PDB file of N, CA and C in Angstrom:
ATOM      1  N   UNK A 410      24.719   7.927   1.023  1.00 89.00           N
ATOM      2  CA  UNK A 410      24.584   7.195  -0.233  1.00 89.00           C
ATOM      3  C   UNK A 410      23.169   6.618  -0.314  1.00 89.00           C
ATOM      4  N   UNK A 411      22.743   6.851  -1.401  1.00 88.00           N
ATOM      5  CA  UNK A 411      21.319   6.587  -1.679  1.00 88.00           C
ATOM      6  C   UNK A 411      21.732   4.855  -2.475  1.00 88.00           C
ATOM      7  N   UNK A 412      20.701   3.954  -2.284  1.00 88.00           N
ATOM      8  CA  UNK A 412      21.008   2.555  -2.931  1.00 88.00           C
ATOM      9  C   UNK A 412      19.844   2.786  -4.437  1.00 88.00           C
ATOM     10  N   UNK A 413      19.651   2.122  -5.339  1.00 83.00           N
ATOM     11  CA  UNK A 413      18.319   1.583  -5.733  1.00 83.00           C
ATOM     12  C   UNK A 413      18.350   0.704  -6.353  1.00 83.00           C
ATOM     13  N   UNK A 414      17.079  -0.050  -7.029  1.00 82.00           N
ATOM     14  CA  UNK A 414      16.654  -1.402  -6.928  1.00 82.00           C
ATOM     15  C   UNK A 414      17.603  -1.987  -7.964  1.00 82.00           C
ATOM     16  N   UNK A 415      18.202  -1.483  -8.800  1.00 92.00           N
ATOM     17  CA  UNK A 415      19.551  -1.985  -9.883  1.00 92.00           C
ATOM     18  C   UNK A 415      20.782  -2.210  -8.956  1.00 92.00           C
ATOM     19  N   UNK A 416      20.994  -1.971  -7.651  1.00 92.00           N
ATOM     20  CA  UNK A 416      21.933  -1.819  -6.814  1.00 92.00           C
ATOM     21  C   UNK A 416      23.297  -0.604  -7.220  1.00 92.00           C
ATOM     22  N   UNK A 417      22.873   0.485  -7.842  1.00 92.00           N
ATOM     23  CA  UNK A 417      23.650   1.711  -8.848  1.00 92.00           C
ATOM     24  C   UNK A 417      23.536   2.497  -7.325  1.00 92.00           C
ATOM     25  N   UNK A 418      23.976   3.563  -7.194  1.00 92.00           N
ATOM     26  CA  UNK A 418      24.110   4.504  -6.071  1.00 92.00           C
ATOM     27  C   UNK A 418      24.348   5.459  -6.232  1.00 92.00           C
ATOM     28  N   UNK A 419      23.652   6.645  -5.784  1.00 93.00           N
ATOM     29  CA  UNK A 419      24.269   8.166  -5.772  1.00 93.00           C
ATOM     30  C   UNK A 419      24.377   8.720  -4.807  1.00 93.00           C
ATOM     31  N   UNK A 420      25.160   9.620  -4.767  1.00 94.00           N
ATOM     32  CA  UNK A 420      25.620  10.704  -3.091  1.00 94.00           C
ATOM     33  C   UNK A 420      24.401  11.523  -2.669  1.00 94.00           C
ATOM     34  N   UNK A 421      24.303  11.699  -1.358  1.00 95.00           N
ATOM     35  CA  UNK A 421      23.551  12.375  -0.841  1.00 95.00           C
ATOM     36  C   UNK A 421      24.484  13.494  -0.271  1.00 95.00           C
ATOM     37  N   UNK A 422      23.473  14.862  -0.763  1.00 94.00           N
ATOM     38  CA  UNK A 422      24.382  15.892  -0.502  1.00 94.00           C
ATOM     39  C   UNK A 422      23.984  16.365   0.358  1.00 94.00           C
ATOM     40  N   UNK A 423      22.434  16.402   1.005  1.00 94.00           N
ATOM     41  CA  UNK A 423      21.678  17.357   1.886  1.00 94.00           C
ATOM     42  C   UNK A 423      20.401  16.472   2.248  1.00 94.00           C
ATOM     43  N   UNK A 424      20.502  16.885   3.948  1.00 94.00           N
ATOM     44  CA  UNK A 424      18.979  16.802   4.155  1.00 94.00           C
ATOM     45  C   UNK A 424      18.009  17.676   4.330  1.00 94.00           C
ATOM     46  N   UNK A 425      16.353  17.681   4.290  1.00 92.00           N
ATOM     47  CA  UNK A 425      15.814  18.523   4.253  1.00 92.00           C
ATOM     48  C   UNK A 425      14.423  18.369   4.645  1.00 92.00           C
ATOM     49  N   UNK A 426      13.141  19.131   4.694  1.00 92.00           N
ATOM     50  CA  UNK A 426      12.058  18.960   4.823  1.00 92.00           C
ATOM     51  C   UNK A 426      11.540  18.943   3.784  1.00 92.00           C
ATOM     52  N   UNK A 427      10.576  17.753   3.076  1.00 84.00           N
ATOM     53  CA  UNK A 427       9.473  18.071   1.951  1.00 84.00           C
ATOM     54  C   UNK A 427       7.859  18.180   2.533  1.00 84.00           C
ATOM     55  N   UNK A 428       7.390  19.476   1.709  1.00 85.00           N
ATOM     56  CA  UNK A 428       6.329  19.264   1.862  1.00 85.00           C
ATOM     57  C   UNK A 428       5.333  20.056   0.735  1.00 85.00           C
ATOM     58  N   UNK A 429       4.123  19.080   0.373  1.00 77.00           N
ATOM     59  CA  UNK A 429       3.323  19.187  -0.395  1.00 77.00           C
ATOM     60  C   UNK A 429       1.936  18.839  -0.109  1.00 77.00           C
ATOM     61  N   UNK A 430       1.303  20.324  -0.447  1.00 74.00           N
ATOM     62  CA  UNK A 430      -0.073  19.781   0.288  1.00 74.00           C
ATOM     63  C   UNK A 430      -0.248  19.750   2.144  1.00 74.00           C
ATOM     64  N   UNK A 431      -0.772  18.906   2.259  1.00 77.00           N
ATOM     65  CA  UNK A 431      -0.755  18.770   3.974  1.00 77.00           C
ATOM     66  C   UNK A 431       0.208  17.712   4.202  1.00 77.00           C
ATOM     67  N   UNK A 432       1.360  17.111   3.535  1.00 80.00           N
ATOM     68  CA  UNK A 432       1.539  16.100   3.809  1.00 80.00           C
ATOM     69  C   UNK A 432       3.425  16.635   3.982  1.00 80.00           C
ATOM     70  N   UNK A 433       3.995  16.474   5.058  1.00 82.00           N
ATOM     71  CA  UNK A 433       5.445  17.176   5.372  1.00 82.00           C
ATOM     72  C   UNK A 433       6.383  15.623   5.913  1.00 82.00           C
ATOM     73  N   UNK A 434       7.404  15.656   5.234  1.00 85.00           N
ATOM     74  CA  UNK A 434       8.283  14.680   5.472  1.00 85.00           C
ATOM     75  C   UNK A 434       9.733  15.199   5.550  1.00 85.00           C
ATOM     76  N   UNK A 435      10.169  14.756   6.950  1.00 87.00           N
ATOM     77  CA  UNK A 435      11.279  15.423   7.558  1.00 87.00           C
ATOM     78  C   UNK A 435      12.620  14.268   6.932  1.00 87.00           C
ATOM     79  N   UNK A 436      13.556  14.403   7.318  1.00 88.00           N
ATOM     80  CA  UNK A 436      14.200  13.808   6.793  1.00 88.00           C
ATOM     81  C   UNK A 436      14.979  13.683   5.434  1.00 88.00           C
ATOM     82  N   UNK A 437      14.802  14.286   4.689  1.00 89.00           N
ATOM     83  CA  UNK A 437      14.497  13.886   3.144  1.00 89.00           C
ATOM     84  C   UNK A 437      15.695  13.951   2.345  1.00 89.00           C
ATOM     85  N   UNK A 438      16.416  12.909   1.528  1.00 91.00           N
ATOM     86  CA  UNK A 438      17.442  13.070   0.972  1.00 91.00           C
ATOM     87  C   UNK A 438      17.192  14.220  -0.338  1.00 91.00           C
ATOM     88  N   UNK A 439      18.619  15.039  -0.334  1.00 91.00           N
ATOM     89  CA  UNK A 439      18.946  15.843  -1.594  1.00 91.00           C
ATOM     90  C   UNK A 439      20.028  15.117  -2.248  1.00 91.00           C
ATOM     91  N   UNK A 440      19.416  14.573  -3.249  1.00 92.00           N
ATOM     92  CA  UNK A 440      20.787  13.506  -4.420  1.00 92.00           C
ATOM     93  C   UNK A 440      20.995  14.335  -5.879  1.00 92.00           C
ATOM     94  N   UNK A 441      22.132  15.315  -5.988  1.00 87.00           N
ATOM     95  CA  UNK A 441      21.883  16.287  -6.909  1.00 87.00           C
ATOM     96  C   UNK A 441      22.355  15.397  -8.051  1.00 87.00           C
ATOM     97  N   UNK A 442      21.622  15.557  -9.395  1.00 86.00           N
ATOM     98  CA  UNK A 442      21.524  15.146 -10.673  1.00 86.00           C
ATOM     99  C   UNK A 442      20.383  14.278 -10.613  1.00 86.00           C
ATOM    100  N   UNK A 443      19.674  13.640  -9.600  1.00 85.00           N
ATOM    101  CA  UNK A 443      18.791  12.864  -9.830  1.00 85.00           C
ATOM    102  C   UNK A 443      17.284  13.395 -10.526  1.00 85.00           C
ATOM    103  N   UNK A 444      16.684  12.722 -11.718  1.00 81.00           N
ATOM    104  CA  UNK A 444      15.949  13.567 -12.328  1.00 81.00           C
ATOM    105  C   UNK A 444      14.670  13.400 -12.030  1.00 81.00           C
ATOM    106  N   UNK A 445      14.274  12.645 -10.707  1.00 80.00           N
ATOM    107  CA  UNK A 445      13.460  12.885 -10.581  1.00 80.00           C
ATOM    108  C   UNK A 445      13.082  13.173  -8.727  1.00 80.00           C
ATOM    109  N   UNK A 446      11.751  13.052  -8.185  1.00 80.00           N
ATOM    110  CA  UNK A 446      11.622  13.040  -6.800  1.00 80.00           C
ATOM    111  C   UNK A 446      11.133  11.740  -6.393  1.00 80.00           C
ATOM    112  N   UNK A 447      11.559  11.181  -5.344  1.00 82.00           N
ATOM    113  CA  UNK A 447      10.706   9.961  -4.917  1.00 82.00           C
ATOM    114  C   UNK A 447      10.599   9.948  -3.451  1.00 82.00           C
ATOM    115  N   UNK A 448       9.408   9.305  -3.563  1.00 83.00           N
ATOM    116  CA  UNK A 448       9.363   8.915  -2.166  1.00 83.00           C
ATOM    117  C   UNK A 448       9.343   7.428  -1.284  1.00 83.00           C
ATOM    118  N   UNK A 449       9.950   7.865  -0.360  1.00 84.00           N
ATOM    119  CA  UNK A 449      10.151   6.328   0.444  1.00 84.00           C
ATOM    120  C   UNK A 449       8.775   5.474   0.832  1.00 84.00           C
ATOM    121  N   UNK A 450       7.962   4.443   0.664  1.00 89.00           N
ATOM    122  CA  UNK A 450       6.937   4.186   1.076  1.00 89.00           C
ATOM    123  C   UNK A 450       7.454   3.725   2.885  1.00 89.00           C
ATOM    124  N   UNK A 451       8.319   3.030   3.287  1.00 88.00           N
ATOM    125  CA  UNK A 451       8.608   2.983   4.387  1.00 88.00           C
ATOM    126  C   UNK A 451       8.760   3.954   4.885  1.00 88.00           C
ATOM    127  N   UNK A 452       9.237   5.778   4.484  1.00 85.00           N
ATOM    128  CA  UNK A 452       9.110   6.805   5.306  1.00 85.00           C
ATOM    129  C   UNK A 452       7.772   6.890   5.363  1.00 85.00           C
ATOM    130  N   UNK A 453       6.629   7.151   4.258  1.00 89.00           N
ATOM    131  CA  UNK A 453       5.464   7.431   4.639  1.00 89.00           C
ATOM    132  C   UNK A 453       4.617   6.634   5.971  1.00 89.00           C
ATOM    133  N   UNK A 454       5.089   5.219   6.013  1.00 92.00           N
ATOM    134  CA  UNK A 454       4.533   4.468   6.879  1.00 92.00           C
ATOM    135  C   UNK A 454       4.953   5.201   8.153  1.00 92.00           C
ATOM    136  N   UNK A 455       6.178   5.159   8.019  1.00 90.00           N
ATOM    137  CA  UNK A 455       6.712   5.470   9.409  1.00 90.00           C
ATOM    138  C   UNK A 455       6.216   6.627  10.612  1.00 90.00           C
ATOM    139  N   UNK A 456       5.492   7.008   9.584  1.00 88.00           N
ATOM    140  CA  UNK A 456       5.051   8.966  10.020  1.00 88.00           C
ATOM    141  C   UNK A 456       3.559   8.690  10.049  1.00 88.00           C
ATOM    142  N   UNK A 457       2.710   7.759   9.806  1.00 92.00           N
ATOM    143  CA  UNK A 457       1.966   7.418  10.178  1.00 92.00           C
ATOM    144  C   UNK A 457       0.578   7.015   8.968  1.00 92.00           C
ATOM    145  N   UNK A 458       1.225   7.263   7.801  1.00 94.00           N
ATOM    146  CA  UNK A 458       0.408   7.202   6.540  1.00 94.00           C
ATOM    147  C   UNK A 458      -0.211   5.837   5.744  1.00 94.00           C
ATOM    148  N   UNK A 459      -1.012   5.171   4.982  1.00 97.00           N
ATOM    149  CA  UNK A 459      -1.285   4.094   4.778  1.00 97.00           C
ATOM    150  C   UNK A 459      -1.495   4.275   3.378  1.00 97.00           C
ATOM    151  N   UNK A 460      -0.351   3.256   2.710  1.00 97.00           N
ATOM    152  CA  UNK A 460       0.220   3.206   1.308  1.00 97.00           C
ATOM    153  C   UNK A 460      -0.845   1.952   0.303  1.00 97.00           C
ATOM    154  N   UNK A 461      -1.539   2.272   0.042  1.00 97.00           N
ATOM    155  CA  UNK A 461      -2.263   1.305  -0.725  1.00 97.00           C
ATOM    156  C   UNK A 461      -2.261   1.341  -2.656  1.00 97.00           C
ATOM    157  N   UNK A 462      -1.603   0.268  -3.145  1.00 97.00           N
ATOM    158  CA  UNK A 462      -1.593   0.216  -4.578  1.00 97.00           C
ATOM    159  C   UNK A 462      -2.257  -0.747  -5.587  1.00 97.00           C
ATOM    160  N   UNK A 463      -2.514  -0.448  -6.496  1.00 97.00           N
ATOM    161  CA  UNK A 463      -3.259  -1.322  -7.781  1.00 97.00           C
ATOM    162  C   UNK A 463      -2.530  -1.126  -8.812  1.00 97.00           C
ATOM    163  N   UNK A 464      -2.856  -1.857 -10.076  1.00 96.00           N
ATOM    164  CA  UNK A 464      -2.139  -1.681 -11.378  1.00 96.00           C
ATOM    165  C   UNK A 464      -2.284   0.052 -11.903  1.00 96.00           C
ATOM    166  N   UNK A 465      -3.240   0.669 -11.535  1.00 97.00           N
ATOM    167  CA  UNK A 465      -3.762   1.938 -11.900  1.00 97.00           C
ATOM    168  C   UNK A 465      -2.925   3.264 -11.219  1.00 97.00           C
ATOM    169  N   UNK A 466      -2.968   3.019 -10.016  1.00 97.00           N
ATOM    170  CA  UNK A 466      -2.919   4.286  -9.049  1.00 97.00           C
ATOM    171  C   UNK A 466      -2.354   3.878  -7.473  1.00 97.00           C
ATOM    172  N   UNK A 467      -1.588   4.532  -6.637  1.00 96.00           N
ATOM    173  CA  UNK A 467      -1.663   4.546  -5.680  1.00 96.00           C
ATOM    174  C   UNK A 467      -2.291   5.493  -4.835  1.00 96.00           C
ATOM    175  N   UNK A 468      -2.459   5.259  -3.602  1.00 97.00           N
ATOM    176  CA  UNK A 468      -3.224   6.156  -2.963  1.00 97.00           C
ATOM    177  C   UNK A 468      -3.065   6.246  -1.178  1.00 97.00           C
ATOM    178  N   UNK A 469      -2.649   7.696  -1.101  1.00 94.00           N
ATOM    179  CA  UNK A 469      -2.292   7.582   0.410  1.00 94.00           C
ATOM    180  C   UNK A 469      -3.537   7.893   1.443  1.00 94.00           C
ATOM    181  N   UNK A 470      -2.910   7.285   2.592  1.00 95.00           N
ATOM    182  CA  UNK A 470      -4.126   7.775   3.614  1.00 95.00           C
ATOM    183  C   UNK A 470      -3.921   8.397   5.199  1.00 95.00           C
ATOM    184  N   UNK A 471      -4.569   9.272   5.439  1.00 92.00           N
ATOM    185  CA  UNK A 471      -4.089   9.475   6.940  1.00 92.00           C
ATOM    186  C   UNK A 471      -4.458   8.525   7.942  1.00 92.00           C
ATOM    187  N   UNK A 472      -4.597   9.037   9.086  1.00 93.00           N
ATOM    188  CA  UNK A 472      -4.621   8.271  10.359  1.00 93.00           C
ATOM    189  C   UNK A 472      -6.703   8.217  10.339  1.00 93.00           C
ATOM    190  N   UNK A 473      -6.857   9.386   9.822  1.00 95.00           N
ATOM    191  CA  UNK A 473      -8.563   8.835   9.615  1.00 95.00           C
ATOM    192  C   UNK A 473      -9.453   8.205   8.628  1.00 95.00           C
ATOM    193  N   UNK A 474      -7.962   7.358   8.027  1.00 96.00           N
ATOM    194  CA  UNK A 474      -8.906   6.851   6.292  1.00 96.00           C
ATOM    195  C   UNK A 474      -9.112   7.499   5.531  1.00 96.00           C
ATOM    196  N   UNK A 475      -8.765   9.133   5.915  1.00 94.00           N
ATOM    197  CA  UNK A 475      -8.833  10.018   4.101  1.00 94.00           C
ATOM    198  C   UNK A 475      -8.089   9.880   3.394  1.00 94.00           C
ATOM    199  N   UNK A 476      -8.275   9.818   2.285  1.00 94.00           N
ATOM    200  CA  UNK A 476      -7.381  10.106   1.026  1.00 94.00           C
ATOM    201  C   UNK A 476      -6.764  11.501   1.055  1.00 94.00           C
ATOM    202  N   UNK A 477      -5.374  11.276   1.076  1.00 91.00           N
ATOM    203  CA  UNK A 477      -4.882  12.495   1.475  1.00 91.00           C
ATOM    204  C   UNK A 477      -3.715  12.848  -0.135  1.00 91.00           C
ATOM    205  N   UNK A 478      -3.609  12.113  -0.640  1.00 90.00           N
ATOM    206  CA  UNK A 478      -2.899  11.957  -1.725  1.00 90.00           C
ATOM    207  C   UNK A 478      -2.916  10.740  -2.951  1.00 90.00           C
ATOM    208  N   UNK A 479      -3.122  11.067  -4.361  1.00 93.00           N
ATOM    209  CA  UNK A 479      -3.036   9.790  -4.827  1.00 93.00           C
ATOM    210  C   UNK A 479      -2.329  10.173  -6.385  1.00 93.00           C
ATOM    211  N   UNK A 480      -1.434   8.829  -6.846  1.00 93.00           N
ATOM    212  CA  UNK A 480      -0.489   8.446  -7.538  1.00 93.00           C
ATOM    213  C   UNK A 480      -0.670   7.870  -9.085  1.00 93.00           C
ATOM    214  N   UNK A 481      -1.212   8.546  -9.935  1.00 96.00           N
ATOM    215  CA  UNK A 481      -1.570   7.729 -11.137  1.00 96.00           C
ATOM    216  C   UNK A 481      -0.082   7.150 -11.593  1.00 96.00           C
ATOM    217  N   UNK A 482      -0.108   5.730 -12.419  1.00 95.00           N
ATOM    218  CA  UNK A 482       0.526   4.796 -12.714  1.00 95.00           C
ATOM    219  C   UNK A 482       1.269   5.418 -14.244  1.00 95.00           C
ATOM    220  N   UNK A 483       2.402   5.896 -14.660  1.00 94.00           N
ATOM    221  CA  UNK A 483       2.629   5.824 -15.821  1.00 94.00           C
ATOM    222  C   UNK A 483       4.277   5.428 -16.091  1.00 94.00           C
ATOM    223  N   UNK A 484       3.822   4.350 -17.402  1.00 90.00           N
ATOM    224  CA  UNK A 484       5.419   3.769 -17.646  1.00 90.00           C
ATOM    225  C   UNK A 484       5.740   3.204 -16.425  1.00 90.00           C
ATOM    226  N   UNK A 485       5.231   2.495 -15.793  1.00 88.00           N
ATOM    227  CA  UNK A 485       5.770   1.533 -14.075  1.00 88.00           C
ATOM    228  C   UNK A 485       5.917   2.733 -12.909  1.00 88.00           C
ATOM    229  N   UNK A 486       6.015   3.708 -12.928  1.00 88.00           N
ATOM    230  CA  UNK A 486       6.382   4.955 -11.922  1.00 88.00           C
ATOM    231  C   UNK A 486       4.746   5.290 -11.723  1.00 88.00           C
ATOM    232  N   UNK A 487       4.418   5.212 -10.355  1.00 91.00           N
ATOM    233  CA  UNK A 487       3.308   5.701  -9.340  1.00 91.00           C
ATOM    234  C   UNK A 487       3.557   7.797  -9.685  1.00 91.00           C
ATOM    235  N   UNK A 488       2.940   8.746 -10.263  1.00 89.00           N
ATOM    236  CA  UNK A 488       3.546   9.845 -10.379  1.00 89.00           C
ATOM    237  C   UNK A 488       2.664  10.627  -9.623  1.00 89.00           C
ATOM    238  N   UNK A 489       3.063  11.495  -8.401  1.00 82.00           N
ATOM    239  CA  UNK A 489       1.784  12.461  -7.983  1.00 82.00           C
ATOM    240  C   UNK A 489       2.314  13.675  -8.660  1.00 82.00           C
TER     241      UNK A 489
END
């Protein structure tokens, strides 16, 4: 069971690997009907990534300070 921030819930049917770019995250819930993709900022941490945000954009980083991914802001949703 997936939670989110309304405290509403949907089933998790599958786990899986995502990956996009250079960036691969094991683990990964499959919640079928959900319309969109998200990602956990506590998984990214966990795997070793550094989550930094502004009103504009977020922006990820590896273990050497590159920008390895980044998130423009639209309607409140961070979207890569």
């Amino acid at each position: 069971m997936v939670t989110f921030g309304d405290n509403s819930g949907m089933v998790v049917i599958g786990v899986g690997t995502f990956e996009c770019r250079i960036i691969k995250l094991k683990d990964v819930f499959y919640v079928e009907g959900l319309k969109g993709n998200f990602i956990s900022i506590s998984q990214l941490c966990d795997v070793g990534y550094k989550v930094l945000f502004n009103h504009h954009e977020g922006k990820m980083f590896n273990s050497e300070n590159k920008i390895v991914l980044t998130a423009l802001r639209d309607n409140n949703i961070y979207k890569i």
